[in-house]
mmCIF file of C-alpha atoms in Angstrom:
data_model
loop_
_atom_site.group_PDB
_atom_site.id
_atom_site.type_symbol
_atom_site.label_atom_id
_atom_site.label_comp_id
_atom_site.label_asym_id
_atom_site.label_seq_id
_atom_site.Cartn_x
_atom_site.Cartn_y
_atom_site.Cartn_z
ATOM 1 C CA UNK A 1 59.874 136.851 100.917
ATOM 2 C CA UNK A 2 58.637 137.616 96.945
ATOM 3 C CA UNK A 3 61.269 136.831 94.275
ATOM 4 C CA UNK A 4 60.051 139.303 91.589
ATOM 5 C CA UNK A 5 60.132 138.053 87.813
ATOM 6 C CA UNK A 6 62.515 134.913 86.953
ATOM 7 C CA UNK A 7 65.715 133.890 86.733
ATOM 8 C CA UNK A 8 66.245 134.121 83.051
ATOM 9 C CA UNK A 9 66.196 138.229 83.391
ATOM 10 C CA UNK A 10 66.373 139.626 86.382
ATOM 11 C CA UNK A 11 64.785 139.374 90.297
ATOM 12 C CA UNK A 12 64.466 141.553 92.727
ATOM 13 C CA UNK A 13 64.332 139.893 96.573
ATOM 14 C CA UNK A 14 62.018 142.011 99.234
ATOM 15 C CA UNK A 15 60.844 140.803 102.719
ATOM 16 C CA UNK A 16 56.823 141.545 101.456
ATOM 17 C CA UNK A 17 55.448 140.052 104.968
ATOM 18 C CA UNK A 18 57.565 142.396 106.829
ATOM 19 C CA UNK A 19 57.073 145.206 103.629
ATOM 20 C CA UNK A 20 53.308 145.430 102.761
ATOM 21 C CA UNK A 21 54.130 148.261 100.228
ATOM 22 C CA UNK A 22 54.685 149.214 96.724
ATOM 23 C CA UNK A 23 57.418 152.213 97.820
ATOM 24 C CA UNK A 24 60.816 151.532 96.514
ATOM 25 C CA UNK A 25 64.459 153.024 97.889
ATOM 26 C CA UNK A 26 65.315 152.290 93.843
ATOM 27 C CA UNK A 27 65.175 154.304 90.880
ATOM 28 C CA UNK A 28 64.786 152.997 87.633
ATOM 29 C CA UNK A 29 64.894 148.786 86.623
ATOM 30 C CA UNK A 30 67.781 146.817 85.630
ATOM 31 C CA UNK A 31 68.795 145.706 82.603
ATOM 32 C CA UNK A 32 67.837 142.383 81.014
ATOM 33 C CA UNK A 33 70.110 139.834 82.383
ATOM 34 C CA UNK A 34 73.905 141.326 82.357
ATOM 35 C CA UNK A 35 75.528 138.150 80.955
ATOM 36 C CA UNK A 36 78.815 139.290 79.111
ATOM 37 C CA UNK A 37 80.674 142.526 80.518
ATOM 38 C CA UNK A 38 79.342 145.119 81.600
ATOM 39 C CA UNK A 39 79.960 148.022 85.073
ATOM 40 C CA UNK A 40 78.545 150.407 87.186
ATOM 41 C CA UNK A 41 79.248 152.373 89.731
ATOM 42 C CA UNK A 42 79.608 152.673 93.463
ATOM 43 C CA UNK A 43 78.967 156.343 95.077
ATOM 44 C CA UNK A 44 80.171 157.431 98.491
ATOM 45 C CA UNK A 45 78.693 159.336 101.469
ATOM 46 C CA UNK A 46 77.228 162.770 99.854
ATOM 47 C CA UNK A 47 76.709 163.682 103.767
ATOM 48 C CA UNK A 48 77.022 164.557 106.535
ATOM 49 C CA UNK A 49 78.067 168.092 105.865
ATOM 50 C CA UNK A 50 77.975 168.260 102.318
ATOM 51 C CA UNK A 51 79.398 171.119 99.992
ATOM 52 C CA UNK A 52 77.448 172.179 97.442
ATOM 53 C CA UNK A 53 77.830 170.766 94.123
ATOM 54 C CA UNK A 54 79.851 167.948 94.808
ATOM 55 C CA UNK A 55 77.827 164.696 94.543
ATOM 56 C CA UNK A 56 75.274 166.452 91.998
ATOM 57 C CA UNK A 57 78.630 166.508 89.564
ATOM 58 C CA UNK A 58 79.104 163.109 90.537
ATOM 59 C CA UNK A 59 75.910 162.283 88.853
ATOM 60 C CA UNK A 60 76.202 164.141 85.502
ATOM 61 C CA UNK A 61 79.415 162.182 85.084
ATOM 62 C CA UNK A 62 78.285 158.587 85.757
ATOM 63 C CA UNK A 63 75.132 160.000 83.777
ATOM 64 C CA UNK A 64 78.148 160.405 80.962
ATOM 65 C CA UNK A 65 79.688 157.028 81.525
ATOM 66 C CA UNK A 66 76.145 155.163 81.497
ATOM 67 C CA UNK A 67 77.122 152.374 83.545
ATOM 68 C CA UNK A 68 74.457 149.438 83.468
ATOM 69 C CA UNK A 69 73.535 151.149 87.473
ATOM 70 C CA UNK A 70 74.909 152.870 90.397
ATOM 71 C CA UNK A 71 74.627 151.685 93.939
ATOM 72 C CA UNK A 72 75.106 154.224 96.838
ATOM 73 C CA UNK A 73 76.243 153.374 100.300
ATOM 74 C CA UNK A 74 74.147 155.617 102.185
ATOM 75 C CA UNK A 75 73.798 159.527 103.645
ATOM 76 C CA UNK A 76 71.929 160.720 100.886
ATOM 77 C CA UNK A 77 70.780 163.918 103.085
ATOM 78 C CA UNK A 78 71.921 165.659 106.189
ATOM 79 C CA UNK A 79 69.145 164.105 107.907
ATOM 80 C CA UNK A 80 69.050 163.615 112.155
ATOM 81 C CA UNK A 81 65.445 165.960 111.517
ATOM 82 C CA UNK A 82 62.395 166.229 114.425
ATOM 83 C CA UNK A 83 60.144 167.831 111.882
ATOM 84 C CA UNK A 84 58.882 165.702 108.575
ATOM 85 C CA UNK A 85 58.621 168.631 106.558
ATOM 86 C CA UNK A 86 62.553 169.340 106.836
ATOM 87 C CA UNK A 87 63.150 165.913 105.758
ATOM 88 C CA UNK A 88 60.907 165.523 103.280
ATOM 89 C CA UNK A 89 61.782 168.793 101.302
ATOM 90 C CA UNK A 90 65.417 167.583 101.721
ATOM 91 C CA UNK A 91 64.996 164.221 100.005
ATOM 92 C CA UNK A 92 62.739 165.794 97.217
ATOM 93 C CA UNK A 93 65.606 168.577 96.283
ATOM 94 C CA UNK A 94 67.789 164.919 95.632
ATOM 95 C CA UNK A 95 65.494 162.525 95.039
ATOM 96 C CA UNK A 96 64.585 164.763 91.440
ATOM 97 C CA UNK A 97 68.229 165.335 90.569
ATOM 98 C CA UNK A 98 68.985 161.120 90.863
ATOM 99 C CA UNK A 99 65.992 160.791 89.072
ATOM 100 C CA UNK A 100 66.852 162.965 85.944
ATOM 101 C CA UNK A 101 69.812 160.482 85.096
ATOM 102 C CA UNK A 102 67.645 157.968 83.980
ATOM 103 C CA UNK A 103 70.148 155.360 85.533
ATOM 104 C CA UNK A 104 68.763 152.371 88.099
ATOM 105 C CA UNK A 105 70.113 153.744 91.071
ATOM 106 C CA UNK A 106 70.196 151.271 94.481
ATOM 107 C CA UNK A 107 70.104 153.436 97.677
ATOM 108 C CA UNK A 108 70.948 151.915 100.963
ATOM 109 C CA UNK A 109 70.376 153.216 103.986
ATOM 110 C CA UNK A 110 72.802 155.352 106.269
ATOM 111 C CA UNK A 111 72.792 156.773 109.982
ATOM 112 C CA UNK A 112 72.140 160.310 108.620
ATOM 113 C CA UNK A 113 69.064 159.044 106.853
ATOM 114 C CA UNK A 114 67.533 157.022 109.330
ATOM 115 C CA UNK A 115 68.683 158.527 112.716
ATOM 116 C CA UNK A 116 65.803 159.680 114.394
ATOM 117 C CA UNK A 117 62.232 158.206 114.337
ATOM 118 C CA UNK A 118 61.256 160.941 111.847
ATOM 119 C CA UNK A 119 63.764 160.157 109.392
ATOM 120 C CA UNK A 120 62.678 156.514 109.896
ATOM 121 C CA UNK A 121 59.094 157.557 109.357
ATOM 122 C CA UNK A 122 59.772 159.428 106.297
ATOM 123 C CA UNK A 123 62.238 157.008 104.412
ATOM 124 C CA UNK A 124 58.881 154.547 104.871
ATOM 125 C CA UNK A 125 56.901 156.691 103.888
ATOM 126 C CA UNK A 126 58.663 157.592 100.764
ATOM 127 C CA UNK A 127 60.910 154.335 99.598
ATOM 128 C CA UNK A 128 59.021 151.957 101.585
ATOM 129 C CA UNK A 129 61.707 149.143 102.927
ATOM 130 C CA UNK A 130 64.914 149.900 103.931
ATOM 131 C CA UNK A 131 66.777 146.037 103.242
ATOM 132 C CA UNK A 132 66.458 144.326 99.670
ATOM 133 C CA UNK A 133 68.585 141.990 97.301
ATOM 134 C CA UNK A 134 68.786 141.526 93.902
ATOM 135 C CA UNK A 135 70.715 139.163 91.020
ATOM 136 C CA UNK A 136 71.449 139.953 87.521
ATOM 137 C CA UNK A 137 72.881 137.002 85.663
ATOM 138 C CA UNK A 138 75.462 135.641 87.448
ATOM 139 C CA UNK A 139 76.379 138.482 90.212
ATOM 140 C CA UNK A 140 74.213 138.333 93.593
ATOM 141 C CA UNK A 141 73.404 142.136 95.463
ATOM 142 C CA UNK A 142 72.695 142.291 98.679
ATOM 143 C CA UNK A 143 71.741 145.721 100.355
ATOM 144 C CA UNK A 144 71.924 145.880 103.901
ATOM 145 C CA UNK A 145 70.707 148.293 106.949
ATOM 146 C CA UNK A 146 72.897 149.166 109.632
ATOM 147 C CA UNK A 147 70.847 150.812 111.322
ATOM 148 C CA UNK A 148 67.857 148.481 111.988
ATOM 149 C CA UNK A 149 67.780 149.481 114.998
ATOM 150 C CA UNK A 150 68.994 153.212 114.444
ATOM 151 C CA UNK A 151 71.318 154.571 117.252
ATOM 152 C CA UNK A 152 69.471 157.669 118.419
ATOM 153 C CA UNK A 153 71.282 160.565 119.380
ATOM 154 C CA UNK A 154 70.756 162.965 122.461
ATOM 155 C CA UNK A 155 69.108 166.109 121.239
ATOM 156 C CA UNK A 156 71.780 168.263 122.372
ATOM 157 C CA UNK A 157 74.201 166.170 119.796
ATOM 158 C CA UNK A 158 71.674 167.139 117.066
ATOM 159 C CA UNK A 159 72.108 170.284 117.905
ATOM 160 C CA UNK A 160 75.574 170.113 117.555
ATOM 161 C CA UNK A 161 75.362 168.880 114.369
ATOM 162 C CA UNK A 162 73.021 170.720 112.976
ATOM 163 C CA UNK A 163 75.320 173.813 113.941
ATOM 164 C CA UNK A 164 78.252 172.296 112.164
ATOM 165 C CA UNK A 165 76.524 171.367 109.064
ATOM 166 C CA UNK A 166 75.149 174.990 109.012
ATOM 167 C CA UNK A 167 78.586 176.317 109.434
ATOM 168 C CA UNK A 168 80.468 174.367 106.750
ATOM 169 C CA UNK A 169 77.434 175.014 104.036
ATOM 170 C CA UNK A 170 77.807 178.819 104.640
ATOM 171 C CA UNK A 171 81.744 178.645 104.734
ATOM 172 C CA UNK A 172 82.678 175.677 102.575
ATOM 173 C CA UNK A 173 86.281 177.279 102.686
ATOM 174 C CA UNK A 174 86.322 177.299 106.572
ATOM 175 C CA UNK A 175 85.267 173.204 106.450
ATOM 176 C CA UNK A 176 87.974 171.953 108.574
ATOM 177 C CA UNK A 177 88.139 174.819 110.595
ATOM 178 C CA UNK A 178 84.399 174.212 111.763
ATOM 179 C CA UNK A 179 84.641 170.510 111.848
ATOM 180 C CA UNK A 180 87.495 171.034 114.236
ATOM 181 C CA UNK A 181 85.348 173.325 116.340
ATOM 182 C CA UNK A 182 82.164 170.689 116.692
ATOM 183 C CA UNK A 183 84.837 167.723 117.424
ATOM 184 C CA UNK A 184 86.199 169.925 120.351
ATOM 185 C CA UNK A 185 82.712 170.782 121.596
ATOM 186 C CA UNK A 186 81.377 166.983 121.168
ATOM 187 C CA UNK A 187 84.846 166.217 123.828
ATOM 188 C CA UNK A 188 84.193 168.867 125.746
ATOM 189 C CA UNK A 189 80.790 167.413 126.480
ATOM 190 C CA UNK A 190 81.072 163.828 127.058
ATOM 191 C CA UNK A 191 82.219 161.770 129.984
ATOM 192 C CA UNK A 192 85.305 160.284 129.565
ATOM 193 C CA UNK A 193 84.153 156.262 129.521
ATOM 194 C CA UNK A 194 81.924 158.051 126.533
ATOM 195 C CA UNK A 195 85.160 159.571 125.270
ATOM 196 C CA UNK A 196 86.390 156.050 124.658
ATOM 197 C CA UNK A 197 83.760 155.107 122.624
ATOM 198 C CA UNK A 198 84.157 157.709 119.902
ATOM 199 C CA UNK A 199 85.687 155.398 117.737
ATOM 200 C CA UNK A 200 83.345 152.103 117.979
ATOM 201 C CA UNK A 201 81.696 151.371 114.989
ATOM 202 C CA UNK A 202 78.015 150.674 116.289
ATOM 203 C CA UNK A 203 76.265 148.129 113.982
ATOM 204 C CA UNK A 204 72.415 147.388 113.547
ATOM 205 C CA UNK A 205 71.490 143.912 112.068
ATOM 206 C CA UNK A 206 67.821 142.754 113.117
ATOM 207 C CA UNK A 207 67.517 138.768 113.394
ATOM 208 C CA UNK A 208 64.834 138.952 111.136
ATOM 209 C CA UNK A 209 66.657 141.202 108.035
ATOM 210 C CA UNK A 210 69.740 138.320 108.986
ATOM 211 C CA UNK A 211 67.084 135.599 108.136
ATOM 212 C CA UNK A 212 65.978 137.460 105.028
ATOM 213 C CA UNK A 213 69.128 137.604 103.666
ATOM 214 C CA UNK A 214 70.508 133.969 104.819
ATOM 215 C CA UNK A 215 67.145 132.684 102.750
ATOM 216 C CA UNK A 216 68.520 134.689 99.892
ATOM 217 C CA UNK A 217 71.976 133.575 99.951
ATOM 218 C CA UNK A 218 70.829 129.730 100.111
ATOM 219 C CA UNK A 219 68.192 130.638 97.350
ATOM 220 C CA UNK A 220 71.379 131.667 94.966
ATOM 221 C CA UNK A 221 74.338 129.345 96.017
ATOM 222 C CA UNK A 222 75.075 129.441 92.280
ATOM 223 C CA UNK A 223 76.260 132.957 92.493
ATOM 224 C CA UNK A 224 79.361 133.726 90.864
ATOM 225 C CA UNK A 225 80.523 136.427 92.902
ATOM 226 C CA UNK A 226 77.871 138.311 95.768
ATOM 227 C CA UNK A 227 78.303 142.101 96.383
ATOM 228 C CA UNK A 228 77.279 143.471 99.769
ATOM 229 C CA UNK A 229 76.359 147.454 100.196
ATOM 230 C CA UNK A 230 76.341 148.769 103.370
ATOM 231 C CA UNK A 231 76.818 152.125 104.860
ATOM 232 C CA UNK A 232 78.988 151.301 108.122
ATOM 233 C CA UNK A 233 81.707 148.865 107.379
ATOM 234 C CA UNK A 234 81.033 145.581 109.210
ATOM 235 C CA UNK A 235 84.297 144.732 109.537
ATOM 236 C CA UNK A 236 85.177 147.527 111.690
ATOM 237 C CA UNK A 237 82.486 146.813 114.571
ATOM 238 C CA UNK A 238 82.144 144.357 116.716
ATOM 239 C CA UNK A 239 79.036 142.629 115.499
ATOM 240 C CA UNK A 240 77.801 138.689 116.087
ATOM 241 C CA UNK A 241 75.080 139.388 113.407
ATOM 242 C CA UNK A 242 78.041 140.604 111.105
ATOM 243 C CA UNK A 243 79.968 137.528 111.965
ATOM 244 C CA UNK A 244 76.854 135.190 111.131
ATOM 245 C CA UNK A 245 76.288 137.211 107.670
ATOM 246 C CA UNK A 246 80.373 136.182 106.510
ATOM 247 C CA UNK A 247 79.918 132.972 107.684
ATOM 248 C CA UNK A 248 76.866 132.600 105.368
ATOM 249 C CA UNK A 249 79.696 133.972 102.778
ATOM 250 C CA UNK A 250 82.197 131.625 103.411
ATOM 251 C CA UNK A 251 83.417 129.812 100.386
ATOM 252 C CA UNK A 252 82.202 131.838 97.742
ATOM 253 C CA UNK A 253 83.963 135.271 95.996
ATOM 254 C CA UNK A 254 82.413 138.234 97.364
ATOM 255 C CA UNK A 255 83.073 141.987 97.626
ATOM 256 C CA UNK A 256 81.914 143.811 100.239
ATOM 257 C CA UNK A 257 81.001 147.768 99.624
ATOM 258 C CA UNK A 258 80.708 150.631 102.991
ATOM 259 C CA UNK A 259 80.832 154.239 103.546
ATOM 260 C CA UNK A 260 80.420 156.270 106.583
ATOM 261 C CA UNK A 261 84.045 157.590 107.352
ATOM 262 C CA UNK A 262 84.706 159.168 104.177
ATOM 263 C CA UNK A 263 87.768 157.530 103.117
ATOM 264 C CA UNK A 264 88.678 154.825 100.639
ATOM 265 C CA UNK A 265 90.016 151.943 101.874
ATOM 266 C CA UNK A 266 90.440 148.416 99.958
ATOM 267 C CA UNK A 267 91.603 145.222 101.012
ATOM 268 C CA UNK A 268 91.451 141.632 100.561
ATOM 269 C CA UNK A 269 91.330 138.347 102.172
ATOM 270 C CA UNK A 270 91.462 135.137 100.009
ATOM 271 C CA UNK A 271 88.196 135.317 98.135
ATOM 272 C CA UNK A 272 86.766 138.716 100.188
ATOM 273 C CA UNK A 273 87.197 141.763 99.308
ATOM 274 C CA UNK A 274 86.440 144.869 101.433
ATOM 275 C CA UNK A 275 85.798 148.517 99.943
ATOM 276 C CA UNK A 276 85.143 151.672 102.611
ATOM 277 C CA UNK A 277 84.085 154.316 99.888
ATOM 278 C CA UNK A 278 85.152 157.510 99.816
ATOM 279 C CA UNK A 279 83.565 160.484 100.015
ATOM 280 C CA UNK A 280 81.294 161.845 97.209
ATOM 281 C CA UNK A 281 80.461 165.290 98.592
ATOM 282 C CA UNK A 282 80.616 164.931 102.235
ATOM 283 C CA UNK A 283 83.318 166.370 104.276
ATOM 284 C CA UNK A 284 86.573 165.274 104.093
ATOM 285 C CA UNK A 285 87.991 163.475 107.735
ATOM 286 C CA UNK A 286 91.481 163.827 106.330
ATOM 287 C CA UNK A 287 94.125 164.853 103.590
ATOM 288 C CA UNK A 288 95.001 162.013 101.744
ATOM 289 C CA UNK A 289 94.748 160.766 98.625
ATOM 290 C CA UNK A 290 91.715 158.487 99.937
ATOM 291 C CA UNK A 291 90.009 161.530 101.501
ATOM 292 C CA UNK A 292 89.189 163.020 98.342
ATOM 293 C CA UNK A 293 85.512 163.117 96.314
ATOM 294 C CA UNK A 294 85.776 160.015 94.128
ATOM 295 C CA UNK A 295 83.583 157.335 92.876
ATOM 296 C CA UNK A 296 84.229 153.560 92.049
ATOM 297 C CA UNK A 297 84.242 152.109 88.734
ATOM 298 C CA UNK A 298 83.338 148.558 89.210
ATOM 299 C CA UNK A 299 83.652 146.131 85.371
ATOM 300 C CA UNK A 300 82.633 142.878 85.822
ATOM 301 C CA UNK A 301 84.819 140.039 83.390
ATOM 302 C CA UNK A 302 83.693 137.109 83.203
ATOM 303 C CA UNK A 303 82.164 137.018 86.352
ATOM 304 C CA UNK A 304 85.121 138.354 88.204
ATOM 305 C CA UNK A 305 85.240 142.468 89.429
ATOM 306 C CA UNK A 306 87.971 144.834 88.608
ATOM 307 C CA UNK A 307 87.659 148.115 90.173
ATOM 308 C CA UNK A 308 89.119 151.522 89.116
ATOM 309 C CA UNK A 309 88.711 155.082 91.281
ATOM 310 C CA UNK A 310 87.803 157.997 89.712
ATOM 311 C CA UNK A 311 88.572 161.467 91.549
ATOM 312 C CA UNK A 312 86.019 164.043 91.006
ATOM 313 C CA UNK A 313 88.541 166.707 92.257
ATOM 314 C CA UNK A 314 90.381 165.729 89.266
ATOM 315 C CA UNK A 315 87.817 166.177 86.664
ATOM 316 C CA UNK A 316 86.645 169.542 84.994
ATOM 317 C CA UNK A 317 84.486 170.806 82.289
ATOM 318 C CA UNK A 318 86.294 170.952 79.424
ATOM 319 C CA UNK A 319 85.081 175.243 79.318
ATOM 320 C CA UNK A 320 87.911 175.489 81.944
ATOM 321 C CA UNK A 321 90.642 175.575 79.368
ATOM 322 C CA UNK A 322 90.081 178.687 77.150
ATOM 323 C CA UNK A 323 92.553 179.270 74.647
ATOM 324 C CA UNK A 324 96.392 180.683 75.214
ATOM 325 C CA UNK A 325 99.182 182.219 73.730
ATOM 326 C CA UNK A 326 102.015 179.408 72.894
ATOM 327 C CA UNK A 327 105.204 179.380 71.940
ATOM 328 C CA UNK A 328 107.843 176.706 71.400
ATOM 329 C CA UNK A 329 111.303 176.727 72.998
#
């Protein structure tokens, strides 16, 4: 493992035996140590099934808000693609458009972007390592990847996605219509001890990222408080290696960030606290209030995190108000 830099500014923590590579899944650097106040921000799943627009407004307002950075908790593209070119030319259209904000922005990795061994071969190719850790003053990161191994997917589900994700991009309006559709066509297909499955939350922790991140955590037991991002919520899946990681959290505040169903969720347990993001962009699983686009406004007092949820759906240019006729009653 390299610690980059010293503790007096900032360090970045990589597994360089494992990562012989000078690829990156971050934009931009951090600040110099953050040791007063200071925020950023926490975006949600811009896929599967995106709609157009969405998360690419949910950059030009955190671009607005300049926090200090933005982490992301994975499904950057639609991914699950056989041919490199696809997923290539789909991670340079976003790639560019995080890029122009000029914020450090922390990726982590997600099922759509890693699900077959061509999206594996391309996030390599292009960000290099797909687990990393970092500290700024007295706040510890840790960015996790579920799917180390990645669950691969029968070609024939592909396919099924692939039809669905056509289908809402050309009728964004029809989105739950279509989404219905491929759910009734993924039961119509599966066996039913598969059927009772749907729901299992399928995690993928290799022993060696574990170690890599257990060598951090002792490396920084002065931590004031240690963020985790990670696209599928731990907490939700029946995972040993998940167990071992909260056990190396035990006794010490932490807050732990996930994506993957689209829906914000928050609670918390003594000195944990868990966060499912919501969506920024990718189709909505539901109708509530947590279904919604949003992103997460995280401040940082004193050491301790406050969190605030901005809706996107909420927000609007301020050229949708043009002037009216008034009159007072």
């Amino acid at each position: 493992m390299a610690i980059i830099t010293n503790r007096v500014k900032t360090e970045m923590f990589i597994d360089e035996e494992r990562y012989r590579t000078d690829r990156r899944p971050w934009f931009g650097r951090l600040p110099e140590q953050l040791t007063g106040d200071y925020s950023f921000a926490v975006m949600g799943d811009r896929c599967g099934m995106a709609t157009a627009g969405v998360f690419e407004r949910g950059l030009e307002l955190v671009r607005d808000l300049k926090p200090e950075f933005v982490l992301f908790v994975g499904d950057l593209v639609e991914g699950y693609w056989r041919d490199a070119k696809d997923a290539r030319e789909e991670w340079e259209y976003i790639d560019a458009r995080i890029e122009a904000t000029g914020l450090p922005f922390f990726q982590t990795v997600g099922n759509h972007d890693y699900g077959t061994q061509t999206m594996v071969d391309v996030w390599q190719e292009r960000k290099g390592m797909e687990y990393y850790a970092f500290r700024t003053g007295d706040a510890l990161f840790l960015v996790l990847n579920t799917e180390d191994p990645y669950e691969a997917l029968s070609d024939g589900f592909i396919d099924l996605v692939k039809e669905a994700t056509a289908n809402v991009q050309r009728e964004p309006e029809r989105a739950n219509e279509h989404l219905k559709a491929f759910y009734d066509k993924i039961v119509a297909g599966l066996p039913p001890e598969q059927l009772q499955g749907m729901g299992k939350v399928n995690l993928g922790i290799s022993e060696r990222q574990l170690a890599f991140f257990e060598k951090v955590i002792r490396d920084n037991a002065d931590a004031a408080h240690t963020f985790i991002s990670m696209h599928k919520p731990g907490w939700k899946a029946e995972s040993p290696e998940f167990a071992r990681l909260l056990q190396l959290l035990d006794g010490r505040p932490h807050t732990i960030f996930a994506g993957h169903f689209h829906s914000m969720e928050y609670k918390q347990e003594n000195d944990r606290r868990l966060i499912q993001l919501g969506r920024t962009g990718a189709a909505s699983h539901g109708n509530g209030k947590g279904d919604e686009n949003l992103i997460l406004w995280v401040t940082v007092r004193g050491g301790v995190p406050n969190f605030r949820v901005i809706h996107l759906d909420g927000t609007a240019d301020v050229s949708a108000y043009p002037p009216q006729e008034h009159a007072h009653h």
